[in-house]
C-alpha positions as a printed Julia matrix, in Angstrom:
104×3 Matrix{Float64}:
 23.88   -91.61  -102.78
 25.81   -89.11  -104.85
 28.43   -90.83  -106.94
 31.5    -89.17  -108.32
 31.53   -88.82  -112.1
 34.78   -87.7   -113.71
 35.41   -86.64  -117.28
 38.67   -86.35  -119.2
 39.0    -85.08  -122.73
 41.97   -85.06  -125.03
 42.71   -84.56  -128.69
 43.6    -87.74  -130.58
 44.44   -86.81  -134.15
 41.41   -85.12  -135.66
 39.06   -86.49  -132.97
 38.44   -85.75  -129.31
 38.47   -88.63  -126.88
 35.99   -88.37  -124.0
 36.57   -90.67  -121.03
 34.02   -90.97  -118.23
 34.66   -92.68  -114.91
 31.84   -93.31  -112.41
 32.41   -94.42  -108.84
 29.86   -97.24  -108.85
 29.76  -100.77  -107.31
 28.6   -102.5   -110.53
 27.31  -105.49  -108.55
 26.26  -108.43  -110.73
 23.74  -109.9   -108.3
 25.77  -113.1   -107.99
 28.21  -112.09  -105.26
 27.54  -112.91  -101.62
 28.03  -110.72   -98.59
 30.97  -112.23   -96.7
 29.43  -111.57   -93.28
 25.82  -112.62   -93.89
 26.2   -115.03   -96.81
 23.25  -113.4    -98.58
 23.34  -112.39  -102.23
 24.17  -108.75  -102.92
 21.43  -107.37  -105.21
 22.37  -106.48  -108.76
 23.28  -102.8   -109.04
 24.84  -101.68  -112.28
 24.85   -98.8   -114.77
 22.48   -99.4   -117.65
 23.1    -96.38  -119.87
 25.76   -93.74  -120.56
 25.0    -90.66  -122.66
 27.61   -88.31  -124.07
 26.65   -84.83  -125.24
 28.58   -81.91  -126.68
 26.98   -78.48  -126.19
 23.73   -80.21  -125.25
 23.53   -82.37  -128.38
 23.83   -86.13  -127.82
 26.81   -87.53  -129.72
 27.01   -91.08  -128.32
 25.32   -93.47  -125.94
 26.25   -96.85  -124.51
 24.11   -99.6   -123.01
 25.95  -101.41  -120.23
 25.21  -104.47  -118.13
 26.49  -106.28  -115.06
 29.62  -107.53  -116.89
 31.36  -104.15  -116.55
 33.84  -103.86  -113.68
 33.48  -101.77  -110.53
 33.99   -98.02  -111.11
 32.99   -98.2   -114.75
 35.02   -96.29  -117.33
 33.61   -95.67  -120.79
 35.25   -93.71  -123.57
 34.23   -92.49  -127.0
 35.93   -90.56  -129.79
 33.97   -87.85  -131.52
 34.85   -85.42  -134.28
 33.96   -81.77  -134.61
 34.62   -80.89  -130.96
 36.37   -77.54  -130.5
 38.2    -75.97  -127.62
 35.66   -74.31  -125.31
 32.84   -76.75  -126.13
 31.04   -78.26  -123.15
 31.02   -82.05  -122.81
 28.34   -83.6   -120.61
 28.23   -87.23  -119.53
 25.14   -88.64  -117.84
 24.28   -92.14  -116.66
 21.51   -94.08  -114.96
 21.43   -97.48  -113.32
 19.01  -100.31  -112.64
 18.15   -98.93  -109.16
 17.04   -95.57  -110.56
 20.19   -93.73  -109.52
 21.63   -91.28  -111.97
 24.42   -88.78  -112.26
 26.13   -86.43  -114.62
 29.14   -84.19  -115.0
 30.18   -81.48  -117.43
 33.52   -80.12  -118.5
 34.8    -77.59  -121.01
 37.2    -78.93  -123.61
 40.61   -77.29  -123.4
């Protein structure tokens, strides 16, 4: 299933803030289906990678404690207007996604 990945960038002082939002259920594996009463299998993002012009600048390891539709942000320096920011992620069920955006 293709999941929506959104990126926002903005200048914060001398740094650039990169925010990534992924439309993802982030199920912990402890919740029950209300109709069937069976446990919903764990399904969560394990890793976020942030790259600027193809070079990795940050990564984050996540777990089931992150809320639905996970949002992760980082601040990096040295990013210029026109640079391309790419965010990629993968989860525990082998799904993955990515998005790219030019910095304004």
